[in-house]
PDB file of C-alpha atoms in Angstrom:
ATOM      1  CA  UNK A   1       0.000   0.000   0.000  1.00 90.00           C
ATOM      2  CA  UNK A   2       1.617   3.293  -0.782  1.00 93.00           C
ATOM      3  CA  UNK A   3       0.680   6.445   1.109  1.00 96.00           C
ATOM      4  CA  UNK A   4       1.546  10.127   0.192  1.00 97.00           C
ATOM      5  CA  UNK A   5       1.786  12.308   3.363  1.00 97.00           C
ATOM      6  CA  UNK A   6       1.375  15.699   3.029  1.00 97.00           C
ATOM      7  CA  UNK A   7       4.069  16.948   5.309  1.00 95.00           C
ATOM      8  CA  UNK A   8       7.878  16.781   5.977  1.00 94.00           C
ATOM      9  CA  UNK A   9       7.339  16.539   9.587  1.00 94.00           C
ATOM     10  CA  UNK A  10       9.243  13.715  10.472  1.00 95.00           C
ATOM     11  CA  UNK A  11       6.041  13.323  13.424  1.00 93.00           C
ATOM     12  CA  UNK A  12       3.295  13.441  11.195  1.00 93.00           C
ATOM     13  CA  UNK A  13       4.958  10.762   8.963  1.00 96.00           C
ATOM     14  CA  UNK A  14       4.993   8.323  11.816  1.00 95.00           C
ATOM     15  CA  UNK A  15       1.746   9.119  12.914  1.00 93.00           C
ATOM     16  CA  UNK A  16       0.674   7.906   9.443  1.00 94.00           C
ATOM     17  CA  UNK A  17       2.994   5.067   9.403  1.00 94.00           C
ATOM     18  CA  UNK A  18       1.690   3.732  12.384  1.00 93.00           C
ATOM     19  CA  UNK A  19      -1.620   4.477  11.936  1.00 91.00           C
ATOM     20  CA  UNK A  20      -1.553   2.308   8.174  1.00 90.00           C
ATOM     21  CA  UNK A  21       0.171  -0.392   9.870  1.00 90.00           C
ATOM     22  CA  UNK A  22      -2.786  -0.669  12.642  1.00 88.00           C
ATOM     23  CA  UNK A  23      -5.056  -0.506   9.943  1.00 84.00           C
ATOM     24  CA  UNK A  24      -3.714  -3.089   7.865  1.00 82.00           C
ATOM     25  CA  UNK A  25      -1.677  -5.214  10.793  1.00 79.00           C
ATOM     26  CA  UNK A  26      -3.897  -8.151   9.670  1.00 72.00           C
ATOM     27  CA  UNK A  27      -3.222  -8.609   6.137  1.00 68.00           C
ATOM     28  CA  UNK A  28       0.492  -9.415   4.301  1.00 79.00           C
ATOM     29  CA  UNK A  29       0.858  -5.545   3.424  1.00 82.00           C
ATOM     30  CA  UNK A  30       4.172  -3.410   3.051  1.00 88.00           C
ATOM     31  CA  UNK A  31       3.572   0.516   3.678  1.00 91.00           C
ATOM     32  CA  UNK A  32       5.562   2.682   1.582  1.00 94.00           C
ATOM     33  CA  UNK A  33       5.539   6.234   2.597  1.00 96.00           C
ATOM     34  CA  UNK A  34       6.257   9.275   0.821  1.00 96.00           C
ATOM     35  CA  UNK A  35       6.294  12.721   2.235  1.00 96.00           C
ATOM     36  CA  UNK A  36       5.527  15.350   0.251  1.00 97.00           C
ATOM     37  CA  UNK A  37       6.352  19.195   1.914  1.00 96.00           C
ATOM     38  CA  UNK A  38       3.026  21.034   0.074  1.00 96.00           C
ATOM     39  CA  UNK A  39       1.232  23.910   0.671  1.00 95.00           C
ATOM     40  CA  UNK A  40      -2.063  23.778   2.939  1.00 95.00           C
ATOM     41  CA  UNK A  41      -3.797  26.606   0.935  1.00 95.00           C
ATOM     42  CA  UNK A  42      -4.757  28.259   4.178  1.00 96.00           C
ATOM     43  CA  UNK A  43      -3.486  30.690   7.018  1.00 94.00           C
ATOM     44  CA  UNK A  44      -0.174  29.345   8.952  1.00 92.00           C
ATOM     45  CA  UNK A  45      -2.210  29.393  11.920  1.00 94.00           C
ATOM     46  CA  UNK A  46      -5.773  28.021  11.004  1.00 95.00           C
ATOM     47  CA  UNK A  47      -8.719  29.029  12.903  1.00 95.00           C
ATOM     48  CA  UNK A  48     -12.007  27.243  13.060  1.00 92.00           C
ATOM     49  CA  UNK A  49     -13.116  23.558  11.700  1.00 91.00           C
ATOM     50  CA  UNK A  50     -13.961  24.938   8.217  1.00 94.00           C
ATOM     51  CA  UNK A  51     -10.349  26.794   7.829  1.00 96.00           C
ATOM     52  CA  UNK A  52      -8.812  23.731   9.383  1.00 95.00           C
ATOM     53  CA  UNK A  53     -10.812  21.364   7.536  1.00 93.00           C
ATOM     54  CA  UNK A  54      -9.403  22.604   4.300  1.00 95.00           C
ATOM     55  CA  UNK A  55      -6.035  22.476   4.680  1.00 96.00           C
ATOM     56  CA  UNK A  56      -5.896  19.058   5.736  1.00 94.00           C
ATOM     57  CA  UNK A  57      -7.806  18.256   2.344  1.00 94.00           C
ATOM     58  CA  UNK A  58      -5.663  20.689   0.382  1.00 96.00           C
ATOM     59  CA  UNK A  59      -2.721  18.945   1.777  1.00 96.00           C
ATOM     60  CA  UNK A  60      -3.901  15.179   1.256  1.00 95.00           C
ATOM     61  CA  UNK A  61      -4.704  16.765  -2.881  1.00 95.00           C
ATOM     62  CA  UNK A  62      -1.560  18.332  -3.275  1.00 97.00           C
ATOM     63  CA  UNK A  63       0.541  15.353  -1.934  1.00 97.00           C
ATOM     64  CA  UNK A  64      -1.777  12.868  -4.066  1.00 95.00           C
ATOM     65  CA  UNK A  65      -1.018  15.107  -6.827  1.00 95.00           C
ATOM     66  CA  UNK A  66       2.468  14.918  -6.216  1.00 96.00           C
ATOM     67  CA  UNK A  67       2.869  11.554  -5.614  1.00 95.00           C
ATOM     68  CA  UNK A  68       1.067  10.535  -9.140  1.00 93.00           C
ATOM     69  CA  UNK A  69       3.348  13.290 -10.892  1.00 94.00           C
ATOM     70  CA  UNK A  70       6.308  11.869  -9.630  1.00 93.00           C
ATOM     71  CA  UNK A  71       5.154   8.411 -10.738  1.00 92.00           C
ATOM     72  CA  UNK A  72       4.544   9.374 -14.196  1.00 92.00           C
ATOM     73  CA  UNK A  73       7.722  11.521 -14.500  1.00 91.00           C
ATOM     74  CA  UNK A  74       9.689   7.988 -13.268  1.00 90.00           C
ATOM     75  CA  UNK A  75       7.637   6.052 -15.623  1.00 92.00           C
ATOM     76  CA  UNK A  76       6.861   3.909 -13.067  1.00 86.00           C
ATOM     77  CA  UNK A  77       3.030   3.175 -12.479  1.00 85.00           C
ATOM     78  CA  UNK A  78       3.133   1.252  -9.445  1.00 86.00           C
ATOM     79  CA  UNK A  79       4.204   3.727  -7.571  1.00 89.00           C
ATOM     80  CA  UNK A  80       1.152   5.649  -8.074  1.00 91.00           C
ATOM     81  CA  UNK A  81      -0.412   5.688  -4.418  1.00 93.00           C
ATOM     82  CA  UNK A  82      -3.283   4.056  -2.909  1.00 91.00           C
ATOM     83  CA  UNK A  83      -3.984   6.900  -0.257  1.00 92.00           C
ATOM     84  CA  UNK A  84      -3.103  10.286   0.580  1.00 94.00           C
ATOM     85  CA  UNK A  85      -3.057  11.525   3.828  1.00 95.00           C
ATOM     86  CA  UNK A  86      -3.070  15.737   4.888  1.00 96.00           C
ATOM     87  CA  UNK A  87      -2.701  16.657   8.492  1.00 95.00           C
ATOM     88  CA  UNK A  88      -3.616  20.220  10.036  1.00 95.00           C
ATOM     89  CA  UNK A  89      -3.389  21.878  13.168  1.00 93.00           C
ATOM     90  CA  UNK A  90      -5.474  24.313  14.015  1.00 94.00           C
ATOM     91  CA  UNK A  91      -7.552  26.621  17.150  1.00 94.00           C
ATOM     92  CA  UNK A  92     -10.355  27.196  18.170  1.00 91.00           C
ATOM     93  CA  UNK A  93     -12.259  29.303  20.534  1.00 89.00           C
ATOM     94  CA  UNK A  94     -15.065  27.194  23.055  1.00 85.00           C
ATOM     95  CA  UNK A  95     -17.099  29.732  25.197  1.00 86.00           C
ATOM     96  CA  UNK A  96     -17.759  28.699  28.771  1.00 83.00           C
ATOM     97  CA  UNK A  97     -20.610  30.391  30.119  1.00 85.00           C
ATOM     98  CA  UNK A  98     -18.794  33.883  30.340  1.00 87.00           C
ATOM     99  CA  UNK A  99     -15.386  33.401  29.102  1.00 89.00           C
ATOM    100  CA  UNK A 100     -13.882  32.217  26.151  1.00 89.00           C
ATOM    101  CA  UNK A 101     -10.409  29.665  25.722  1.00 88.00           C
ATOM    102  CA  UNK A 102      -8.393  29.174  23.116  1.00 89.00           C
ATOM    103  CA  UNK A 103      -8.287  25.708  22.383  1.00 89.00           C
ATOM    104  CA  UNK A 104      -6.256  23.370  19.971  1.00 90.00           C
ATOM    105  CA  UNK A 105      -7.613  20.338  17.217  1.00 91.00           C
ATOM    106  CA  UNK A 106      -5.975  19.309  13.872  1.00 92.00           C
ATOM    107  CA  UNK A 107      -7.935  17.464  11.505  1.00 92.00           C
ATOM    108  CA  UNK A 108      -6.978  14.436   8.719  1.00 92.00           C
ATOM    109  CA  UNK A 109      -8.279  14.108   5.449  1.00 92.00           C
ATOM    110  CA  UNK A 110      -7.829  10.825   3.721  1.00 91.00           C
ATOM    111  CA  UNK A 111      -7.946  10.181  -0.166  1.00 88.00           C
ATOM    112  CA  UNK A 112      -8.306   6.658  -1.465  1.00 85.00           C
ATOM    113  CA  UNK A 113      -8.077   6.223  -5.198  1.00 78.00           C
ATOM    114  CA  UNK A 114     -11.137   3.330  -4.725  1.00 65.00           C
ATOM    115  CA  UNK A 115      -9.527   0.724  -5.545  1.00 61.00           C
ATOM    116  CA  UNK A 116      -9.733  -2.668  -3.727  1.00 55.00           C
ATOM    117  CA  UNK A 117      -7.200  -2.393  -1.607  1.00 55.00           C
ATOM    118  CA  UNK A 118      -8.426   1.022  -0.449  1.00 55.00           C
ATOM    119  CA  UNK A 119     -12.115   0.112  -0.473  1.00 51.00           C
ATOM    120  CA  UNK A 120     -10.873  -3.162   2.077  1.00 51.00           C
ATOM    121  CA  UNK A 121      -9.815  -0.647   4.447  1.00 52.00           C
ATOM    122  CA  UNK A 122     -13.324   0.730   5.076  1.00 52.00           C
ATOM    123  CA  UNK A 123     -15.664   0.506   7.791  1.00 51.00           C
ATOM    124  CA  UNK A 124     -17.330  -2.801   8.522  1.00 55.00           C
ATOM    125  CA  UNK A 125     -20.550  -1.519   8.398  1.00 55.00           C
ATOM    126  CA  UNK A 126     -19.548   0.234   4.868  1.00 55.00           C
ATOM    127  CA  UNK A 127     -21.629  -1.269   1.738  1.00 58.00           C
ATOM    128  CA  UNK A 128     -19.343   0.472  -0.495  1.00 51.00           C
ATOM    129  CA  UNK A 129     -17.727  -1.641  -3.485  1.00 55.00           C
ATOM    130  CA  UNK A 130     -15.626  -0.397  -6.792  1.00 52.00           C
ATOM    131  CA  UNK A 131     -17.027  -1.203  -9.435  1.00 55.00           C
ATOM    132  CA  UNK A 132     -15.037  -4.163 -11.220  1.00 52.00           C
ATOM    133  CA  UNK A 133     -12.510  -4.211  -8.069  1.00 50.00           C
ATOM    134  CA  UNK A 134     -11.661  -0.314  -9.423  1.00 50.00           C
ATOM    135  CA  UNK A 135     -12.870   2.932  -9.666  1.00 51.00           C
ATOM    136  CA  UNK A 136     -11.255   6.055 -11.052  1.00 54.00           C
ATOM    137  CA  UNK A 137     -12.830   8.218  -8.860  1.00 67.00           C
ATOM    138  CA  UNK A 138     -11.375   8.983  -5.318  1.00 69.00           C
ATOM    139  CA  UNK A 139     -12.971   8.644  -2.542  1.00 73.00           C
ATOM    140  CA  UNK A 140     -12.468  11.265   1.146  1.00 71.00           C
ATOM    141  CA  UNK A 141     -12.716  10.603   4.376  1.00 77.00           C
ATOM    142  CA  UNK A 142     -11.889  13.451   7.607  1.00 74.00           C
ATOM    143  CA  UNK A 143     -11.402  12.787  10.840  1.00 79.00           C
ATOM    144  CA  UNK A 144     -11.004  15.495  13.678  1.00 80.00           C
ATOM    145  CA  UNK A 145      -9.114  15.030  17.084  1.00 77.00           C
ATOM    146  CA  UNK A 146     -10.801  16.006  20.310  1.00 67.00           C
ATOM    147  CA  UNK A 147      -9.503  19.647  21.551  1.00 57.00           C
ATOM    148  CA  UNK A 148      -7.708  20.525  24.172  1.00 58.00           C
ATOM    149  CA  UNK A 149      -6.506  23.767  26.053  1.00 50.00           C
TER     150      UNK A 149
END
């Protein structure tokens, strides 16, 4: 299974690594990561879900974007990936009855290019099949971490 990573951060990377190999600990599956340093398309400091939101899905494009580029410039179709995976930090302000905190999240966005491999790695109670074991479409998934002060 190859994963792009949308980040150089050598923590992020094995945050993905680990998380693939959890995810996949049961079948006979090498992860290959790639890291790819791109652009999150928003402010360096994020604020809000939305704002947040997007960056981690501009990320997960850009490195799926660079990932397939790099594959094609190589010549070398297998190492088109499987997934892409953006990470963003972000804050957020929570109002407490009077006051308002400052509080931390970072959401994930995932992209799986749908095929069966991918599509194996869904939720059990996910109907979702390709179509012929492949689909050319991709397919998203988010994921947001619980805040904290």
């Amino acid at each position: 299974v190859r994963v792009a990573v949308g980040s150089g951060n050598p923590c992020k990377i094995e945050a993905v690594r680990r998380a693939f190999d959890q995810m996949f600990s049961s079948d006979d599956v090498k992860i290959v990561i790639s890291s790819h340093s791109v652009p999150s398309g928003v402010a360096d400091q994020p604020f809000g879900d939305k704002e947040t939101r997007e960056g981690a899905k501009n990320r997960a494009l850009a490195a799926y974007n660079a990932a397939c580029s790099e594959a094609a410039e190589n010549n070398c179709l297998e190492d088109m990936p499987d997934f892409a995976v953006g990470l963003e930090g972000g804050l957020d302000k929570v109002v407490f009855e009077k006051h308002e905190e400052l509080w931390c999240m970072a959401w994930m966005a995932i992209i799986g290019n749908n095929i069966t491999t991918c599509t194996s790695a869904k939720a059990e109670d996910d109907e979702y099949c390709a179509v012929n074991g492949e689909s050319k479409s991709l397919s998203w998934g988010y994921a947001k971490t619980g805040s904290f002060l």
